[in-house]
CSV table of C-alpha atoms in Angstrom, one decimal:
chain,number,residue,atom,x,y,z
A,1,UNK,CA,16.1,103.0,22.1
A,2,UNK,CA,16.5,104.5,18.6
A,3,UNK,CA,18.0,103.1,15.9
A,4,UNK,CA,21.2,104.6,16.0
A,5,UNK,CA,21.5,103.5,19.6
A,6,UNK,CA,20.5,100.3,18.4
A,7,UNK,CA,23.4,100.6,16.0
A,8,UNK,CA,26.0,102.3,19.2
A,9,UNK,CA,24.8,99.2,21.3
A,10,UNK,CA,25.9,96.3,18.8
A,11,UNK,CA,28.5,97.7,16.2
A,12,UNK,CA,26.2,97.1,13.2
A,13,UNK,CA,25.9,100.3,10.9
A,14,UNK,CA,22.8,101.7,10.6
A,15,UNK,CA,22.4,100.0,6.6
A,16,UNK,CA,22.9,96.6,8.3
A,17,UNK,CA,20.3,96.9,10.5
A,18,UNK,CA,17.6,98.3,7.5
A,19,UNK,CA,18.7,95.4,5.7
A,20,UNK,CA,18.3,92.8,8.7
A,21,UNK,CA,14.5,94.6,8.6
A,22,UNK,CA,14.0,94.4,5.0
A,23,UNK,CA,15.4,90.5,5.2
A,24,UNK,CA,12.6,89.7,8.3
A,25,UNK,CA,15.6,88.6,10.0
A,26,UNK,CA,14.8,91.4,12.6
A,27,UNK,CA,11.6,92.4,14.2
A,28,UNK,CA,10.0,95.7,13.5
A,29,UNK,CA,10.3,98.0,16.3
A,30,UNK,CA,7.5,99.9,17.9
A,31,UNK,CA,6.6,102.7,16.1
A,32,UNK,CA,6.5,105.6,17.5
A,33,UNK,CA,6.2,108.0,14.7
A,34,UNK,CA,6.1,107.7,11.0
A,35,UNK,CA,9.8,108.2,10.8
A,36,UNK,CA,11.0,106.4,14.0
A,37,UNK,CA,10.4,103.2,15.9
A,38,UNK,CA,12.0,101.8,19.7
A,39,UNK,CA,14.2,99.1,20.1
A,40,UNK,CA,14.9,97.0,23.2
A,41,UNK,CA,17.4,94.3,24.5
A,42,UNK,CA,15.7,91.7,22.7
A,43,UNK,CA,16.9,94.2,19.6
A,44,UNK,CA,20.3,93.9,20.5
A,45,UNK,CA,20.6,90.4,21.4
A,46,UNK,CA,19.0,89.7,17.9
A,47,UNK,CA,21.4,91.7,16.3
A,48,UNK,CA,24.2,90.0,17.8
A,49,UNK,CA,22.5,86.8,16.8
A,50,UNK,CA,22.6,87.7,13.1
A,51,UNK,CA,26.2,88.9,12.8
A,52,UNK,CA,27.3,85.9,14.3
A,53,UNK,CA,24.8,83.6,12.2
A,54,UNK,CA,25.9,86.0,8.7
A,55,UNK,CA,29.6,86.3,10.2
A,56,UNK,CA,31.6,83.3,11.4
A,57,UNK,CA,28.6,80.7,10.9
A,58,UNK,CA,28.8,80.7,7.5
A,59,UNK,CA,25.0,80.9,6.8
A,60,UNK,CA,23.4,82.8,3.7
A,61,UNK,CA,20.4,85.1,4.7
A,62,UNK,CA,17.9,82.9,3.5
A,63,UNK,CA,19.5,80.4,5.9
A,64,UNK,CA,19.7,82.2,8.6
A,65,UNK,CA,16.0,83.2,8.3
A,66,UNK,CA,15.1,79.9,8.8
A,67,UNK,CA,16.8,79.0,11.7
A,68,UNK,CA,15.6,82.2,13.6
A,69,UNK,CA,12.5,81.1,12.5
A,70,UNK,CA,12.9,78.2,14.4
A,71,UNK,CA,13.7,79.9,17.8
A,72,UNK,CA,10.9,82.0,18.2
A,73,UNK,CA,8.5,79.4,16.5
A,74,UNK,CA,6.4,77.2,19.5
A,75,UNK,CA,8.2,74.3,18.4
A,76,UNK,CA,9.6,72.0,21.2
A,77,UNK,CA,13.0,71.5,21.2
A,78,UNK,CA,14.0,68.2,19.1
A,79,UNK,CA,12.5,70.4,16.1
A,80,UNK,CA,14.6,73.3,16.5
A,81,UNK,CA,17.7,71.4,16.7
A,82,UNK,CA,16.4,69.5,13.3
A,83,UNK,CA,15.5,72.9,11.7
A,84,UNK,CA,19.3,73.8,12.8
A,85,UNK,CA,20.7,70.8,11.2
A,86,UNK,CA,18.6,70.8,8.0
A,87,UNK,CA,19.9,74.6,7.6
A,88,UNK,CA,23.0,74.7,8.3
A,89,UNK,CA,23.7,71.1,6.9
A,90,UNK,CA,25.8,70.8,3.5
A,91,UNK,CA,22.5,70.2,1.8
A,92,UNK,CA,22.8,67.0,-0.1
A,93,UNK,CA,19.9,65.5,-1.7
A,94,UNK,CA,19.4,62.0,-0.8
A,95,UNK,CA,18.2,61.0,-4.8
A,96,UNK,CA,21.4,62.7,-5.7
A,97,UNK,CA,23.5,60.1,-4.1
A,98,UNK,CA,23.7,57.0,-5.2
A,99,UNK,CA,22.9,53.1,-3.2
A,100,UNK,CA,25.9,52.3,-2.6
A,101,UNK,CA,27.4,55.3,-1.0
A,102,UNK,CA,24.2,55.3,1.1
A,103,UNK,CA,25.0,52.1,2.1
A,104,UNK,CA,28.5,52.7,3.1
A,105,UNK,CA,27.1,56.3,5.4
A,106,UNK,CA,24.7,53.3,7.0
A,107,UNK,CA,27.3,50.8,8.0
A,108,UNK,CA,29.7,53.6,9.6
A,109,UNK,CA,27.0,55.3,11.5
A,110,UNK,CA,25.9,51.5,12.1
A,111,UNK,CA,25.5,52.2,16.0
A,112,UNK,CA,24.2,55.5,16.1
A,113,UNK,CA,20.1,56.2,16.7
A,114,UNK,CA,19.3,58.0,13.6
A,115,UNK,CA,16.6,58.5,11.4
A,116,UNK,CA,17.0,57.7,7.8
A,117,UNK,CA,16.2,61.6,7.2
A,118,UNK,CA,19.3,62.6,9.3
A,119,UNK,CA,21.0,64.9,6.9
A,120,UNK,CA,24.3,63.7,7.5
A,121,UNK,CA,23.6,60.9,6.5
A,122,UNK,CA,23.3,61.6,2.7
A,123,UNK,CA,26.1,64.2,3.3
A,124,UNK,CA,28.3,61.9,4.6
A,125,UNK,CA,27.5,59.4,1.9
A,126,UNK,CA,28.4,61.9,-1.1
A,127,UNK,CA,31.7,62.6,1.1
A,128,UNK,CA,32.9,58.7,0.8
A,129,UNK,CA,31.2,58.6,-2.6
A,130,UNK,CA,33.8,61.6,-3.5
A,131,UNK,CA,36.6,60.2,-1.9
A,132,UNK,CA,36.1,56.7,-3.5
A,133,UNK,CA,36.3,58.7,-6.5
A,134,UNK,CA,39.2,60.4,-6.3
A,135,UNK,CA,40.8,56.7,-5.4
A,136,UNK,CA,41.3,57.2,-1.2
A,137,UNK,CA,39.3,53.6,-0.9
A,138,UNK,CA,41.4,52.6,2.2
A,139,UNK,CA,39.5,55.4,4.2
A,140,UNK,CA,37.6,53.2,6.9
A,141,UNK,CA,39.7,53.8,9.5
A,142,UNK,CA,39.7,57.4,8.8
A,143,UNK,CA,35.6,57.4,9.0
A,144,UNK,CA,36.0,55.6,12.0
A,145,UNK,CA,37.8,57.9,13.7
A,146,UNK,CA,35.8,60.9,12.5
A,147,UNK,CA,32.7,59.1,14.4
A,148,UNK,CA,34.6,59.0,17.1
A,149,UNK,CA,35.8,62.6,17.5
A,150,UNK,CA,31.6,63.3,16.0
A,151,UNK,CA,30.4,61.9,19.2
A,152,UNK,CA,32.6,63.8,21.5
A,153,UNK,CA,31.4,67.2,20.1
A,154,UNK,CA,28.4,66.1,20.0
A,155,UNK,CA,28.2,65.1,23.2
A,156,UNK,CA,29.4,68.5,24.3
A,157,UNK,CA,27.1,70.2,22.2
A,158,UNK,CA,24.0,68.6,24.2
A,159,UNK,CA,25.6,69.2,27.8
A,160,UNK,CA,25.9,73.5,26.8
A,161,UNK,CA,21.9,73.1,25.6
A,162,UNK,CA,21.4,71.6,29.2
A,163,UNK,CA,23.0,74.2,31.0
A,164,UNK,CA,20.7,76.6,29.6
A,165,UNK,CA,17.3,77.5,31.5
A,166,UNK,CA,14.7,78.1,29.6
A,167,UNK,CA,13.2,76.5,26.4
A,168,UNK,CA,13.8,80.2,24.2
A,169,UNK,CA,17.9,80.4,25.4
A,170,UNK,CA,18.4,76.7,25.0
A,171,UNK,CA,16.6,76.6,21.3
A,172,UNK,CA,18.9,79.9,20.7
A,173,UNK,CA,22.1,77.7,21.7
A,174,UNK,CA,20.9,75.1,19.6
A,175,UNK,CA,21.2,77.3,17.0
A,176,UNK,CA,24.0,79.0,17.5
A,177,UNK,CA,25.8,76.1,18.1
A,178,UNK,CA,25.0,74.3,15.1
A,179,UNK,CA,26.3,76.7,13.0
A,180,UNK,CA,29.3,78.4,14.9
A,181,UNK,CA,30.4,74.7,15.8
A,182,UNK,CA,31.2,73.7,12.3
A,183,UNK,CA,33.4,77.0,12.0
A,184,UNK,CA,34.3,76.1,15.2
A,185,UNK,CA,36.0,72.7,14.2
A,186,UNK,CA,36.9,73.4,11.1
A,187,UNK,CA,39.1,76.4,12.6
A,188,UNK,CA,40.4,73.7,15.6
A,189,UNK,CA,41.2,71.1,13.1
A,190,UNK,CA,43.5,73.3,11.5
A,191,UNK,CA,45.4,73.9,14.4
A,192,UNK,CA,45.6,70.5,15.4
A,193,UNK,CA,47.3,69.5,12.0
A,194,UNK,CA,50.2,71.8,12.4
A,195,UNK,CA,50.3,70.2,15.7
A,196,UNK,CA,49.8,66.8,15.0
A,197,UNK,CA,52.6,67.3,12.1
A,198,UNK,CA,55.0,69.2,13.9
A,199,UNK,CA,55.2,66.7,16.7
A,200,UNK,CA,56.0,63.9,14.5
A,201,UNK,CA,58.0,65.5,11.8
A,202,UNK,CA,60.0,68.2,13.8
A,203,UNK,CA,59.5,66.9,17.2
A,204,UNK,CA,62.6,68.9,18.6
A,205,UNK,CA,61.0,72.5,16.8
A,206,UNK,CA,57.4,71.5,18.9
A,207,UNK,CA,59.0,71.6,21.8
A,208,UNK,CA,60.6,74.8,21.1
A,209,UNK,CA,57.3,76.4,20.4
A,210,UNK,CA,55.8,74.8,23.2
A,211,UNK,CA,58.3,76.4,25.6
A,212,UNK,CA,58.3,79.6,23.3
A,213,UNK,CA,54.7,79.9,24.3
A,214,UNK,CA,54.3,78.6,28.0
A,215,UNK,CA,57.2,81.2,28.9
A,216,UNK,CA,54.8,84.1,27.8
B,1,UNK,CA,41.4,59.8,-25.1
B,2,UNK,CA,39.5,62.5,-27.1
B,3,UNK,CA,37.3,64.8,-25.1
B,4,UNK,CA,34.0,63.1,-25.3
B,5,UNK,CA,35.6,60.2,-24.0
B,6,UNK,CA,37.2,61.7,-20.8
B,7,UNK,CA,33.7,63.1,-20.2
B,8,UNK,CA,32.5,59.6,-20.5
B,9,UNK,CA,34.7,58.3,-17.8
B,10,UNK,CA,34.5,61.1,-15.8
B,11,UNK,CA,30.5,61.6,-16.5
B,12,UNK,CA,31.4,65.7,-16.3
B,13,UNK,CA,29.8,66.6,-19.3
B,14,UNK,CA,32.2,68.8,-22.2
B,15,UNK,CA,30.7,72.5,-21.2
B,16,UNK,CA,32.0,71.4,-17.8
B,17,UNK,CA,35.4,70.0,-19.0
B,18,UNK,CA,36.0,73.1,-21.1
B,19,UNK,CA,35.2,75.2,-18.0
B,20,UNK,CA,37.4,73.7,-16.1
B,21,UNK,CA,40.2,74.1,-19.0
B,22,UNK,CA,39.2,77.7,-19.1
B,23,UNK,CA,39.4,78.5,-15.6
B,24,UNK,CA,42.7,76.8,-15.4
B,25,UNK,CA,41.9,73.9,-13.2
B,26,UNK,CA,42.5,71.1,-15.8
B,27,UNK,CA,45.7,71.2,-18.1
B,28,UNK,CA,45.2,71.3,-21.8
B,29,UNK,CA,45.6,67.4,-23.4
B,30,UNK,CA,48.1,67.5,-26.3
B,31,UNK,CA,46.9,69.1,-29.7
B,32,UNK,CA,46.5,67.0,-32.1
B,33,UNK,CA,44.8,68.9,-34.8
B,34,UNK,CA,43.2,72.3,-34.4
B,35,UNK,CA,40.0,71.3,-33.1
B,36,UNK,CA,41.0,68.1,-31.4
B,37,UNK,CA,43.3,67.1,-27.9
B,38,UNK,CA,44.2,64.1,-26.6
B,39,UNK,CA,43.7,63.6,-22.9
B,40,UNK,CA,45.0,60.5,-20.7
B,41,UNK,CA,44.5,58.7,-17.3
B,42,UNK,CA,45.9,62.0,-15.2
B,43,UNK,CA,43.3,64.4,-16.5
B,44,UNK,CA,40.6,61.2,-15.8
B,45,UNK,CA,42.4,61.5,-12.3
B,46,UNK,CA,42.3,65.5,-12.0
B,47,UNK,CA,39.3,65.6,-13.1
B,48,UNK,CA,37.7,63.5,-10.3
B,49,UNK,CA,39.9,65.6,-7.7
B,50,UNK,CA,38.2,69.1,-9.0
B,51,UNK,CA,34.3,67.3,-8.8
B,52,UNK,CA,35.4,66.1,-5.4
B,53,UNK,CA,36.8,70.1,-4.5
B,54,UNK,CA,33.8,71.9,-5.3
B,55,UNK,CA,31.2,69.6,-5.0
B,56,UNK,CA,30.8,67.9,-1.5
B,57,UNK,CA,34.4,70.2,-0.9
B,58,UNK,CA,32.4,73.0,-0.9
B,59,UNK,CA,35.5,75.0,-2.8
B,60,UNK,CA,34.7,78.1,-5.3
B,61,UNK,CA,36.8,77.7,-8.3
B,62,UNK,CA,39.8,80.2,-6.6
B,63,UNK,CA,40.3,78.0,-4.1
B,64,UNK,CA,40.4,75.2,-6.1
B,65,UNK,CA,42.9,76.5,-8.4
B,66,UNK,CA,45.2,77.5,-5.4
B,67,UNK,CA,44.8,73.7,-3.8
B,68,UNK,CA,45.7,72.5,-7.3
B,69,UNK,CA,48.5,74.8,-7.6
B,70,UNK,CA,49.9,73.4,-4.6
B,71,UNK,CA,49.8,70.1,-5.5
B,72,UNK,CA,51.6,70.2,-9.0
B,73,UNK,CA,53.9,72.6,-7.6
B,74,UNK,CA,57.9,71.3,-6.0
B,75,UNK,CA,56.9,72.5,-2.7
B,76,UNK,CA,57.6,70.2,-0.2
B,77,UNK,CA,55.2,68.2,1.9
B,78,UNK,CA,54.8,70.8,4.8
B,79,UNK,CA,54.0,73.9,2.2
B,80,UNK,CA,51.2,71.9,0.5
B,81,UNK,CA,49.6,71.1,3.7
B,82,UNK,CA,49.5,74.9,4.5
B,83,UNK,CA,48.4,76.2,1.4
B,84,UNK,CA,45.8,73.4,1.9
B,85,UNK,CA,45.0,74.9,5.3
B,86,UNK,CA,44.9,78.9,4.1
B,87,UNK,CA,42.6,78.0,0.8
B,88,UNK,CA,40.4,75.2,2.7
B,89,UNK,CA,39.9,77.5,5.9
B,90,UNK,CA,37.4,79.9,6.3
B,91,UNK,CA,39.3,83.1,6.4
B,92,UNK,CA,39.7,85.4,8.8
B,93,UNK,CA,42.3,88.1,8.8
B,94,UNK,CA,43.7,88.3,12.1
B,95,UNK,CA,43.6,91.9,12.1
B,96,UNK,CA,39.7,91.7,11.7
B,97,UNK,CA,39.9,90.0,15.2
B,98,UNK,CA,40.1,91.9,18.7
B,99,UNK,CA,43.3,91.4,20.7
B,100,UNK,CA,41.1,89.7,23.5
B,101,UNK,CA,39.5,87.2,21.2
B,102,UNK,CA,43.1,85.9,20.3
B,103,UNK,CA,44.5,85.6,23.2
B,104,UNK,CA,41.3,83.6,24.4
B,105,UNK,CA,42.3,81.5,21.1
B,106,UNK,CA,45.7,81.5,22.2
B,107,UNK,CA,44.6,79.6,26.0
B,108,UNK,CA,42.6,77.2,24.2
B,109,UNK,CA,45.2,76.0,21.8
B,110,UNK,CA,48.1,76.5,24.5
B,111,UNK,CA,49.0,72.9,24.3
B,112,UNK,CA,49.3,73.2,20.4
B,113,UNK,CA,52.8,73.3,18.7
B,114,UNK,CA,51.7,76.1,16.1
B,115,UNK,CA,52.7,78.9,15.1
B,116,UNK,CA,51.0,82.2,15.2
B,117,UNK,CA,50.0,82.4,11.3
B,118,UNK,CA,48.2,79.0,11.5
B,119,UNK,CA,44.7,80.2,10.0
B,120,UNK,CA,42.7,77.9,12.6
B,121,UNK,CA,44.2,80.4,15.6
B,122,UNK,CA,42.4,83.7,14.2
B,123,UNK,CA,38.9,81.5,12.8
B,124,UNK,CA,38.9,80.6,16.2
B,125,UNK,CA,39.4,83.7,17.8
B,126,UNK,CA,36.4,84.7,15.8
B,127,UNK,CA,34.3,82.0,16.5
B,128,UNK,CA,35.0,82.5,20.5
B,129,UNK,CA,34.1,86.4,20.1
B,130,UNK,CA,31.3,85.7,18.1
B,131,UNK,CA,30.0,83.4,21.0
B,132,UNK,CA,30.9,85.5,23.5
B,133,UNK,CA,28.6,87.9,21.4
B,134,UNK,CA,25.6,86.6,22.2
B,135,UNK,CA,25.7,85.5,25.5
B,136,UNK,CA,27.7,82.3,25.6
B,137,UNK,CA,29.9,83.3,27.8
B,138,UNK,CA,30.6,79.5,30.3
B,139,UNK,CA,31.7,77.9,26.6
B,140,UNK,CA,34.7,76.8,28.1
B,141,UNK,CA,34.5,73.7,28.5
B,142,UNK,CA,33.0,73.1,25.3
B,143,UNK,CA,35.6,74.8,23.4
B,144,UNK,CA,37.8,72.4,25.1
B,145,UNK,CA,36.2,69.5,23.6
B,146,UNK,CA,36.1,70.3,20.6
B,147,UNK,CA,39.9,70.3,20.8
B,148,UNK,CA,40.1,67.0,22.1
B,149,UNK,CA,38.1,65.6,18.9
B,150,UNK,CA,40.2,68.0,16.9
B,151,UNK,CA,43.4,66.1,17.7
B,152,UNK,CA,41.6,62.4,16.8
B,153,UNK,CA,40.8,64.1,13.2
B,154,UNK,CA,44.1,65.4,13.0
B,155,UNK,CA,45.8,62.4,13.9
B,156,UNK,CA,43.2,60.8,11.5
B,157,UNK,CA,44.4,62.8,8.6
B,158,UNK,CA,48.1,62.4,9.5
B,159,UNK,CA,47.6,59.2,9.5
B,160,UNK,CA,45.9,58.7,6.0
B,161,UNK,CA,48.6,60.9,4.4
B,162,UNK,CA,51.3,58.4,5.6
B,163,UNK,CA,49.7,55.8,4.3
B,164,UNK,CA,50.3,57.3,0.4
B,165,UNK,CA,53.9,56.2,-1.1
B,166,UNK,CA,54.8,59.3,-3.4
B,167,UNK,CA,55.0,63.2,-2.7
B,168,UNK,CA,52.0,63.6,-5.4
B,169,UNK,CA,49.8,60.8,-3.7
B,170,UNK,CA,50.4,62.4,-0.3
B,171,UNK,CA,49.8,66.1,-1.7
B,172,UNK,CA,46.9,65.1,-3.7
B,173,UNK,CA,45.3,62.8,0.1
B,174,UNK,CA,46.4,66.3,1.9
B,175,UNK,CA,44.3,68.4,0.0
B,176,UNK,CA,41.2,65.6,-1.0
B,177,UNK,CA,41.3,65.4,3.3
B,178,UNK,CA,42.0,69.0,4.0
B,179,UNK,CA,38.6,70.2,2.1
B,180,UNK,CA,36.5,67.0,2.6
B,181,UNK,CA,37.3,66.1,5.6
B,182,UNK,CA,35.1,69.3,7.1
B,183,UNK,CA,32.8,68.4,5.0
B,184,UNK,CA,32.5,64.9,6.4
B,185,UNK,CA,33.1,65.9,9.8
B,186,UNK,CA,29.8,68.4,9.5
B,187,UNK,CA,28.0,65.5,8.4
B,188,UNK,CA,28.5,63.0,11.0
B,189,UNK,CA,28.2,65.6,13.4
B,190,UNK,CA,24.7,65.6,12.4
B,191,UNK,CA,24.3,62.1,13.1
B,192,UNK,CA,25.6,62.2,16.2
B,193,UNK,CA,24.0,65.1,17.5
B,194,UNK,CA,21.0,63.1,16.6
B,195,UNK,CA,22.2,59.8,18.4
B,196,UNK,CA,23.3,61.3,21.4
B,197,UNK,CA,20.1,63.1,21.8
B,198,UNK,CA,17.9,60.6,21.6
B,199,UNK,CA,20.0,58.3,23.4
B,200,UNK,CA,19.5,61.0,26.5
B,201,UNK,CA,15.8,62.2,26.0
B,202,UNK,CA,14.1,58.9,24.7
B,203,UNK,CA,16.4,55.9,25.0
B,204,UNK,CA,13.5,53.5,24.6
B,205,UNK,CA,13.0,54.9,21.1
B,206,UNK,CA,16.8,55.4,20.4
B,207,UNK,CA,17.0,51.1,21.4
B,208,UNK,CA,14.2,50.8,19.1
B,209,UNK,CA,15.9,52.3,16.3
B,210,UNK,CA,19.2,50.5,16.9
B,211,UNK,CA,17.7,46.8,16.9
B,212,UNK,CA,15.9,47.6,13.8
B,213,UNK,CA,19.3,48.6,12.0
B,214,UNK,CA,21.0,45.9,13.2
B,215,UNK,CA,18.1,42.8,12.1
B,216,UNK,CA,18.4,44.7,8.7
């Protein structure tokens, strides 16, 4: 296909996809004369890739890049879901951080198999370090609990890499995942505090909505 | 204090101090002559709570100023927590989001007591289509999960905000936990993504790893 069909097939105007080119976030097409080149599926899944990546994941260009990189390098699988992490990670520099926040991230995450180079581990280290600071000491329960619900999402987002067949759509998942999942909880998490609140504060007015919307 | 001595106990240095005075994030101390102010324990105090923001927070200096803004206001409890929600969220105008997207949103957060402005219901309409997108299409069950751990945070951060005796403590715990608490959730996700896969794929390596941490 053309360009503009490439551009009919996934929404993105016909500037977008020049820039994804220009970026090397997308691949060349074959050329087929100077002034025109053919696009295929793999196009248009790409595409679709990128807007999600650019859109609701949150990543920069440069970002993005490198996790797309990832994918179609040969790389087995345990370093595309670290290339995923490392770029779409709050990057925090572990120097930046001082002992004794690192040392508080080490005792929560106490019981999980990580590698000192984990990324949320200094992330989650200048997190406490923060909240120390801002004098919300009494937050151990709170971390505690954030492990927890961690590990379930987590767990979830290895079951949907198994599910996939082959190496190339389970390192796209990976990806994808990564990224969109933080967007993804973040959006949740809202959701669940209105809940959460409602049902403890205005427990008569949740059940009001709860029938409200059950009776649609 | 004078200002040099709120940027010692803050360690912010003055060109950040007289940022944040310009940008309207820190009140002015009291004038005491026309080149000198006097600043006390609540600017040390606010001062901590904007680092916190748009460092590990991840807030640009808008949002901050709106979070802020909430918190010094009169607004009760339940108004703070939602400007909170709106400035922390990423934003998605729910008229940026197909019909079909929402009311996928609307299934997954069926048992939710919210209503339909809560910013988490579009972000996550947006997430869903994005997936959807590129090919993710059994996510299900996954999205479904993520709610569970959604609630555990939420109850989490209820929980914390309780815990605080005055309107200003809790507003101040509501917003600190609003925009950190992604933050911190992204970060152990990391861990945990880690843990869990290597506890599947090589859990000779991931015992390994825990008996060393523990003999530490």
């Amino acid at each position: 296909m053309r360009m503009s069909e490439l551009s009919g097939s996934t929404g993105a105007p016909v500037a977008t996809l020049k820039y994804y080119l220009r970026e090397g976030l997308l691949r060349p097409g074959v050329r087929t004369s100077p002034n025109q080149a053919q696009y295929d599926v793999e196009h248009v899944r790409r595409v679709r890739l990128i807007r999600a990546l650019l859109g609701p994941g949150g990543l920069d260009v440069a970002t993005a890049r490198e996790v797309i990189g990832a994918i179609d390098s040969d790389l087995p699988l345990p370093h595309v879901f670290a290339a995923a992490q490392r770029a779409a990670s709050v990057r925090v520099d572990e120097r930046e951080v001082d002992a004794a926040a690192l040392e508080r991230a080490d005792e929560l995450l106490a019981d999980l198999a990580i590698h000192p180079g984990n990324p949320g581990r200094a992330a989650a280290a200048a997190v406490i370090r923060a909240f120390d600071e801002v004098g919300q000491r009494d937050a151990d329960d709170w971390y505690r609990r954030y492990v927890e619900a961690a590990l379930i999402v987590a767990e979830a987002d290895l079951d949907m890499v198994e599910r996939r067949a082959t190496r190339d759509e389970k390192a796209e998942t990976v990806v994808v995942g990564t990224a969109l999942g933080d967007a993804l909880f973040a959006a949740i998490r809202r959701a669940a505090q209105e809940h959460v609140s409602t049902t403890r504060y205005e427990p008569e007015r949740a059940e009001t909505i709860r029938r409200m919307r059950s009776s649609r």
